[in-house]
């Protein structure tokens, strides 16, 4: 492989990056509109697609919820949402309460009583009435506002991670969701079973999630728990952050559906839907089925084409069979095999091989026929080689056609693999794609579309390398 071909492959590989970006953008736009009725209740679906002109951090959210509590006294939803924001909202919410009337301030303060209990500061009867709640929150903030600084939070979480104790845990509990950022960072980097169990329990109490990790959990269970926390934080983090300065500019792109999708993907979570998160799948079945199609196409296909090129009586039968395979829908093959009781996955791989052979035999046939007129083939025939042997010898020169169609057949083989996986309940990438279609899971479908484009691009690069190699061989022979 020459340096020229390597440079060309590298250039095409780098050009694939903006292509994947464009594919993901177009896929998200199209799928969000196509599945709008199913995805309206999904996480982040109320956000703009690509640009959020007015991103709302924890400060804006907290003040808006406080206004809702004041204007709609009977509404409990705003109060529960404010409690969900937790202590992360206090640095902006407590000064904002001073601008309200005493009655309005008491109403908002009383809605925060569940937060006070979660933080462990409502042990007595100081929060029994709205007026008492307002006074108690005012006293708490006067005494502890100095604690709501990044340095204090990092020190408290670091002390808890180094040596867990009840006193250190209570310090972190009083900071509540204001400490979530440092807490999640400690969870991601901590490897001690006891510390990790305490940190995850503290995060679960603050967020209301069901995370739980035993101190004697295995390494795999600890890794899974850390991944769940990391995936949740990558999606929910904007709700607990304050947008100031350049952070607000970043939030205009990050606090969007596309930004949430990118952040979830970086955290290793391709979707926020439980049905997809809990699905057990692997890319191995998809790769195995596609590989079976490629192997069948590039071994059985050219061999069948070589035999058809020199046969007389069976040429029509062979070409008709190949054309039938090339035109036969994979869905029909899978459905027939499943209905006939042929449920073995080995038969599915064999069927993919036949489909690949049918796709290439039609193209390879004419190329082999043309190669039979080459001078070296005629010389080979003159020395007594049989027509079939001469045709097989010409395959190397005519295989450039197969190499050229490698990338073109990639989408067809992937579509056939999807159908095979779904019909045979083989949990691969195609099975996940069809499951996501039925659930209206836009995030997963965008990820699959992007991955499929990447695989097609890699096939095109491989096709280019094969073509350059054939070209060098032909130049050497000439």
XYZ file of C-alpha atoms in Angstrom:
478
model
C 0.000 0.000 0.000
C 1.626 3.228 -1.169
C 1.778 6.497 0.712
C -0.488 8.074 -1.910
C -3.320 5.644 -1.213
C -2.841 6.055 2.529
C -3.032 9.831 2.225
C -6.181 9.506 0.156
C -7.738 7.151 2.721
C -6.823 9.549 5.543
C -8.283 12.490 3.619
C -11.551 10.649 3.088
C -11.591 9.565 6.740
C -11.264 13.168 7.887
C -13.936 14.244 5.393
C -16.249 11.716 7.025
C -16.414 13.786 10.243
C -18.404 16.741 8.829
C -20.549 14.248 6.922
C -21.513 12.529 10.187
C -22.334 15.900 11.704
C -24.633 16.810 8.824
C -26.287 13.386 8.888
C -26.998 13.643 12.619
C -28.451 17.144 12.213
C -30.699 16.187 9.306
C -31.730 12.923 10.999
C -32.675 14.693 14.221
C -34.659 17.340 12.355
C -36.535 14.832 10.214
C -37.162 12.243 12.912
C -38.250 14.819 15.488
C -40.964 15.979 13.119
C -41.900 12.459 12.033
C -42.215 11.129 15.594
C -43.476 14.352 17.198
C -46.650 12.771 18.680
C -44.645 9.958 20.294
C -41.718 12.058 21.553
C -43.554 15.066 22.941
C -43.264 13.671 26.465
C -39.622 12.629 26.196
C -36.802 14.219 28.140
C -35.793 17.540 26.636
C -38.430 17.429 23.866
C -39.716 20.873 24.917
C -36.291 22.314 24.076
C -35.456 23.845 20.678
C -33.789 21.544 18.201
C -30.469 23.278 17.583
C -30.431 26.807 19.053
C -31.826 27.986 22.370
C -31.969 31.771 22.273
C -33.088 32.003 25.913
C -31.470 29.162 27.887
C -32.830 28.776 31.385
C -30.424 27.875 34.130
C -31.284 27.140 37.733
C -31.668 30.860 38.538
C -34.310 31.482 35.873
C -36.081 28.233 36.640
C -36.240 28.919 40.376
C -37.614 32.455 39.984
C -40.187 31.314 37.412
C -41.371 28.522 39.724
C -41.573 30.928 42.669
C -43.738 33.259 40.588
C -45.995 30.326 39.687
C -46.384 29.387 43.355
C -47.320 32.989 44.173
C -49.750 33.418 41.284
C -51.315 29.928 41.536
C -51.672 29.031 45.233
C -53.421 25.732 44.513
C -50.706 24.455 42.155
C -48.503 21.728 43.676
C -46.513 21.023 40.518
C -44.408 24.166 40.753
C -43.584 23.419 44.378
C -42.439 19.877 43.614
C -40.309 21.127 40.720
C -38.717 23.723 42.982
C -37.939 21.011 45.528
C -36.402 18.947 42.703
C -34.034 21.833 41.927
C -33.131 21.730 45.602
C -30.438 23.797 47.264
C -28.899 24.607 43.880
C -31.686 27.195 43.566
C -31.117 28.830 46.974
C -28.325 31.306 45.998
C -30.692 33.011 43.553
C -34.022 32.166 45.173
C -33.374 33.492 48.701
C -32.450 37.035 47.587
C -35.436 36.961 45.220
C -37.795 36.206 48.117
C -36.891 39.558 49.684
C -38.657 41.273 46.778
C -41.947 39.521 47.578
C -44.583 40.497 50.093
C -44.521 38.666 53.460
C -47.528 36.550 52.469
C -46.021 35.599 49.116
C -42.649 34.888 50.731
C -44.306 32.622 53.290
C -46.132 30.733 50.540
C -42.906 29.980 48.641
C -41.021 29.121 51.836
C -43.709 26.676 52.912
C -43.479 24.943 49.503
C -39.796 24.338 50.310
C -40.513 22.387 53.516
C -39.835 18.987 51.798
C -36.452 20.357 50.758
C -35.700 21.366 54.354
C -36.520 17.843 55.512
C -34.297 16.354 52.802
C -31.442 18.632 53.822
C -31.884 17.646 57.484
C -32.623 21.157 58.773
C -36.300 20.636 59.660
C -35.980 18.383 62.665
C -38.070 20.593 64.978
C -41.445 22.348 64.505
C -39.835 25.417 62.930
C -41.489 24.760 59.530
C -45.032 23.940 60.690
C -46.695 27.090 59.317
C -45.916 29.260 56.289
C -44.797 32.124 58.531
C -42.514 29.837 60.567
C -41.105 28.388 57.354
C -40.284 31.855 56.007
C -38.526 32.831 59.225
C -36.633 29.521 59.437
C -35.390 29.747 55.842
C -34.316 33.331 56.488
C -32.339 32.255 59.576
C -30.799 29.335 57.727
C -29.651 31.470 54.822
C -28.249 34.179 57.120
C -26.137 31.576 58.945
C -25.096 29.377 56.008
C -24.967 31.482 52.828
C -21.194 31.497 53.121
C -21.213 27.701 52.645
C -22.597 28.004 49.113
C -19.250 28.446 47.412
C -17.439 25.989 45.118
C -14.455 25.715 47.441
C -16.599 24.734 50.429
C -18.534 22.177 48.404
C -15.429 20.547 46.950
C -13.847 20.278 50.384
C -16.976 18.734 51.933
C -17.376 16.154 49.160
C -13.654 15.356 49.179
C -13.734 14.729 52.941
C -16.744 12.446 52.545
C -15.096 10.494 49.713
C -11.833 10.048 51.630
C -13.375 8.843 54.881
C -17.168 8.473 55.009
C -18.866 9.265 58.313
C -22.275 10.396 59.508
C -21.048 13.920 60.297
C -19.415 14.401 56.896
C -22.479 12.982 55.149
C -24.715 15.484 56.969
C -22.446 18.318 55.755
C -22.998 17.263 52.159
C -26.734 16.688 52.728
C -27.142 20.302 53.898
C -25.721 21.459 50.577
C -28.127 19.185 48.699
C -28.190 19.579 44.913
C -25.733 22.479 45.082
C -23.114 19.770 45.667
C -24.258 17.525 42.798
C -21.482 18.603 40.422
C -18.699 17.790 42.887
C -20.548 14.667 44.009
C -20.830 13.304 40.463
C -17.167 14.060 39.810
C -16.226 12.137 42.954
C -18.443 9.198 41.927
C -16.731 9.011 38.548
C -13.193 8.996 39.992
C -13.694 7.055 43.240
C -12.849 3.338 43.326
C -13.278 2.514 47.008
C -16.413 0.314 47.426
C -17.522 1.888 50.722
C -16.964 5.490 49.611
C -18.635 4.863 46.267
C -21.654 3.316 47.963
C -22.046 6.328 50.282
C -21.581 8.849 47.473
C -24.167 7.152 45.253
C -26.630 6.918 48.145
C -26.207 10.647 48.815
C -26.779 11.478 45.148
C -29.857 9.233 45.031
C -31.356 10.966 48.073
C -30.832 14.418 46.520
C -32.227 13.543 43.111
C -34.956 11.063 44.032
C -33.421 8.435 41.748
C -33.347 4.733 42.625
C -29.573 4.291 42.520
C -28.284 1.778 45.022
C -24.931 0.068 45.423
C -23.999 -2.472 48.067
C -20.586 -2.166 49.662
C -19.736 -5.730 48.595
C -20.802 -5.200 44.970
C -18.625 -6.583 42.202
C -16.460 -4.421 39.957
C -18.969 -4.808 37.105
C -21.852 -3.666 39.327
C -19.860 -0.646 40.499
C -19.017 0.277 36.913
C -22.678 -0.029 35.911
C -23.774 2.199 38.796
C -21.211 4.824 37.852
C -22.368 4.741 34.219
C -25.992 5.256 35.273
C -25.084 8.272 37.400
C -22.878 9.711 34.670
C -25.565 9.285 32.004
C -28.215 10.911 34.203
C -25.950 13.844 35.061
C -25.027 14.474 31.432
C -28.714 15.020 30.631
C -29.923 16.741 33.810
C -26.879 18.877 34.570
C -28.198 22.082 32.916
C -31.137 22.161 35.357
C -28.800 22.609 38.326
C -26.297 25.058 36.831
C -26.303 28.828 36.766
C -25.717 30.438 33.366
C -23.324 33.341 33.677
C -21.132 34.974 31.046
C -19.688 32.576 28.497
C -21.578 29.709 30.108
C -24.810 31.229 28.802
C -23.373 31.320 25.281
C -22.453 27.645 25.514
C -25.909 26.840 26.889
C -27.511 28.293 23.768
C -26.131 25.248 21.922
C -25.930 22.722 24.743
C -29.411 23.250 26.186
C -31.077 21.985 23.006
C -32.299 18.618 21.806
C -29.154 18.188 19.719
C -26.931 19.302 22.592
C -28.643 16.863 24.958
C -28.142 14.099 22.383
C -24.427 14.879 22.058
C -23.935 15.012 25.834
C -25.785 11.735 26.316
C -23.715 10.119 23.586
C -20.482 11.285 25.214
C -21.684 9.772 28.487
C -22.321 6.447 26.762
C -26.102 6.751 26.905
C -27.682 6.800 23.449
C -31.217 7.423 24.696
C -33.157 8.655 27.708
C -35.944 6.100 27.242
C -36.010 3.194 29.663
C -37.141 0.764 26.952
C -33.939 1.425 25.017
C -31.643 1.733 28.025
C -32.738 -1.661 29.333
C -32.544 -3.398 25.949
C -29.788 -5.999 25.833
C -28.179 -5.793 22.412
C -24.817 -6.105 20.720
C -23.361 -4.951 17.433
C -21.802 -8.398 16.895
C -24.896 -9.963 15.203
C -25.101 -7.055 12.751
C -21.424 -7.301 11.865
C -21.718 -11.089 11.504
C -24.671 -10.817 9.110
C -23.033 -8.080 7.027
C -19.782 -10.060 6.951
C -21.722 -13.118 5.753
C -23.189 -11.034 2.946
C -19.752 -9.691 1.985
C -18.152 -13.137 2.096
C -20.969 -14.615 0.038
C -20.822 -11.729 -2.394
C -17.068 -11.739 -2.920
C -16.506 -15.473 -3.009
C -19.662 -17.171 -4.207
C -20.733 -14.241 -6.404
C -17.604 -14.033 -8.599
C -17.326 -17.844 -8.778
C -20.943 -18.086 -9.948
C -20.307 -15.282 -12.430
C -17.219 -17.038 -13.796
C -19.160 -20.248 -14.321
C -22.044 -18.358 -15.978
C -19.629 -16.575 -18.315
C -18.357 -19.819 -19.845
C -21.365 -22.100 -19.431
C -23.707 -22.627 -22.317
C -26.614 -24.730 -21.146
C -26.781 -23.467 -17.558
C -26.007 -19.799 -18.174
C -29.628 -18.730 -18.337
C -30.480 -20.644 -15.171
C -27.509 -19.260 -13.248
C -28.161 -15.657 -14.267
C -31.875 -15.955 -13.598
C -31.147 -17.367 -10.143
C -28.690 -14.553 -9.418
C -31.127 -11.906 -10.607
C -33.849 -13.476 -8.477
C -31.612 -13.317 -5.400
C -30.614 -9.724 -6.125
C -34.253 -8.611 -6.445
C -35.646 -10.739 -3.624
C -36.548 -8.634 -0.561
C -34.758 -9.673 2.600
C -38.053 -9.414 4.475
C -39.568 -12.109 2.279
C -36.586 -14.403 2.829
C -36.644 -13.914 6.607
C -40.385 -14.384 6.835
C -40.319 -17.539 4.713
C -37.463 -19.044 6.737
C -39.178 -18.266 10.030
C -42.549 -19.606 8.823
C -40.892 -22.774 7.554
C -39.396 -23.409 10.989
C -35.834 -22.606 9.879
C -35.058 -20.535 12.949
C -31.347 -21.273 13.248
C -29.091 -18.247 13.103
C -26.648 -20.204 10.968
C -29.329 -20.372 8.295
C -29.755 -16.613 8.597
C -26.026 -16.172 7.961
C -26.258 -18.532 4.979
C -29.212 -16.574 3.591
C -27.200 -13.346 3.877
C -24.387 -15.029 1.960
C -26.768 -15.959 -0.862
C -28.185 -12.430 -0.948
C -24.680 -10.983 -1.217
C -23.800 -13.450 -3.973
C -26.883 -12.475 -5.930
C -26.067 -8.776 -5.623
C -22.572 -9.129 -7.107
C -23.021 -11.955 -9.583
C -25.031 -9.772 -11.948
C -22.297 -7.105 -12.050
C -19.417 -9.559 -12.092
C -20.826 -11.591 -14.989
C -20.361 -8.946 -17.655
C -16.939 -7.990 -16.289
C -15.830 -11.617 -16.510
C -17.141 -11.882 -20.051
C -15.090 -8.848 -21.020
C -12.006 -10.234 -19.259
C -12.181 -13.416 -21.344
C -11.147 -11.364 -24.359
C -7.922 -10.171 -22.690
C -4.726 -11.308 -24.358
C -3.337 -13.208 -21.376
C -6.614 -15.137 -21.064
C -6.546 -16.103 -24.712
C -2.930 -17.221 -24.261
C -3.977 -19.262 -21.280
C -6.686 -20.921 -23.376
C -4.203 -21.588 -26.178
C -2.025 -23.619 -23.807
C -4.969 -25.937 -23.128
C -6.731 -24.350 -20.157
C -10.431 -25.105 -19.907
C -12.915 -22.229 -20.314
C -13.880 -22.388 -16.623
C -10.246 -22.320 -15.495
C -9.527 -19.409 -17.820
C -12.547 -17.541 -16.441
C -11.398 -18.151 -12.868
C -7.959 -16.877 -13.841
C -9.534 -13.709 -15.207
C -11.284 -12.987 -11.925
C -8.341 -11.034 -10.578
C -8.561 -8.565 -13.431
C -12.342 -8.371 -13.386
C -12.679 -8.160 -9.584
C -12.340 -4.405 -9.818
C -16.095 -4.408 -10.457
C -16.730 -6.168 -7.144
C -14.461 -3.720 -5.347
C -16.315 -0.789 -6.881
C -19.668 -2.145 -5.671
C -18.481 -2.879 -2.135
C -19.618 0.506 -0.822
C -22.809 0.504 -2.922
C -24.014 -2.771 -1.419
C -23.353 -1.680 2.173
C -26.787 -0.062 2.800
C -28.587 -3.001 1.162
C -26.752 -5.502 3.359
C -27.420 -3.420 6.473
C -31.135 -3.270 5.673
C -31.203 -7.032 5.120
C -29.383 -7.557 8.432
C -32.000 -5.416 10.233
C -34.821 -7.588 8.918
C -33.021 -10.829 9.750
C -32.312 -9.690 13.303
C -35.893 -8.653 13.950
C -37.448 -11.796 12.504
C -35.047 -14.160 14.288
C -35.034 -12.109 17.528
C -31.279 -11.627 17.234
C -30.521 -8.581 19.381
C -28.201 -6.624 17.129
C -28.107 -3.085 15.826
C -30.901 -3.689 13.337
C -33.115 -5.178 16.048
C -32.468 -2.074 18.162
C -33.306 0.186 15.204
C -36.680 -1.448 14.601
C -37.421 -1.426 18.332
C -36.638 2.297 18.403
C -38.958 2.904 15.438
C -41.837 1.214 17.234
C -41.148 3.240 20.405
C -40.590 6.539 18.571
C -37.121 6.791 20.122
C -35.584 9.635 18.128
C -32.256 9.692 20.005
C -31.515 6.061 19.249
C -32.546 6.395 15.610
C -30.290 9.420 15.117
C -27.399 7.496 16.649
C -28.053 4.492 14.404
C -28.297 6.718 11.312
C -24.975 8.332 12.202
C -23.333 4.977 12.881
C -24.710 3.542 9.645
C -23.251 6.479 7.742
C -19.900 5.892 9.417
C -19.937 2.215 8.430
C -20.863 3.104 4.839
C -18.056 5.639 4.755
C -15.575 3.058 5.989
C -16.765 0.655 3.286
C -16.168 3.356 0.696
C -12.648 3.893 2.008
C -12.010 0.127 1.845
C -13.382 0.112 -1.686
C -11.020 2.914 -2.650
C -8.043 1.058 -1.227
C -8.987 -2.096 -3.133
C -9.400 -0.160 -6.371
C -5.998 1.471 -5.959
C -4.430 -1.925 -5.329
C -6.038 -3.404 -8.457
C -4.853 -0.394 -10.415
C -1.248 -0.928 -9.285
C -1.472 -4.624 -10.166
C -2.762 -3.792 -13.615
C 0.000 -1.238 -14.159
C 2.606 -3.795 -13.044
C 1.287 -6.399 -15.474
C 1.262 -3.948 -18.347
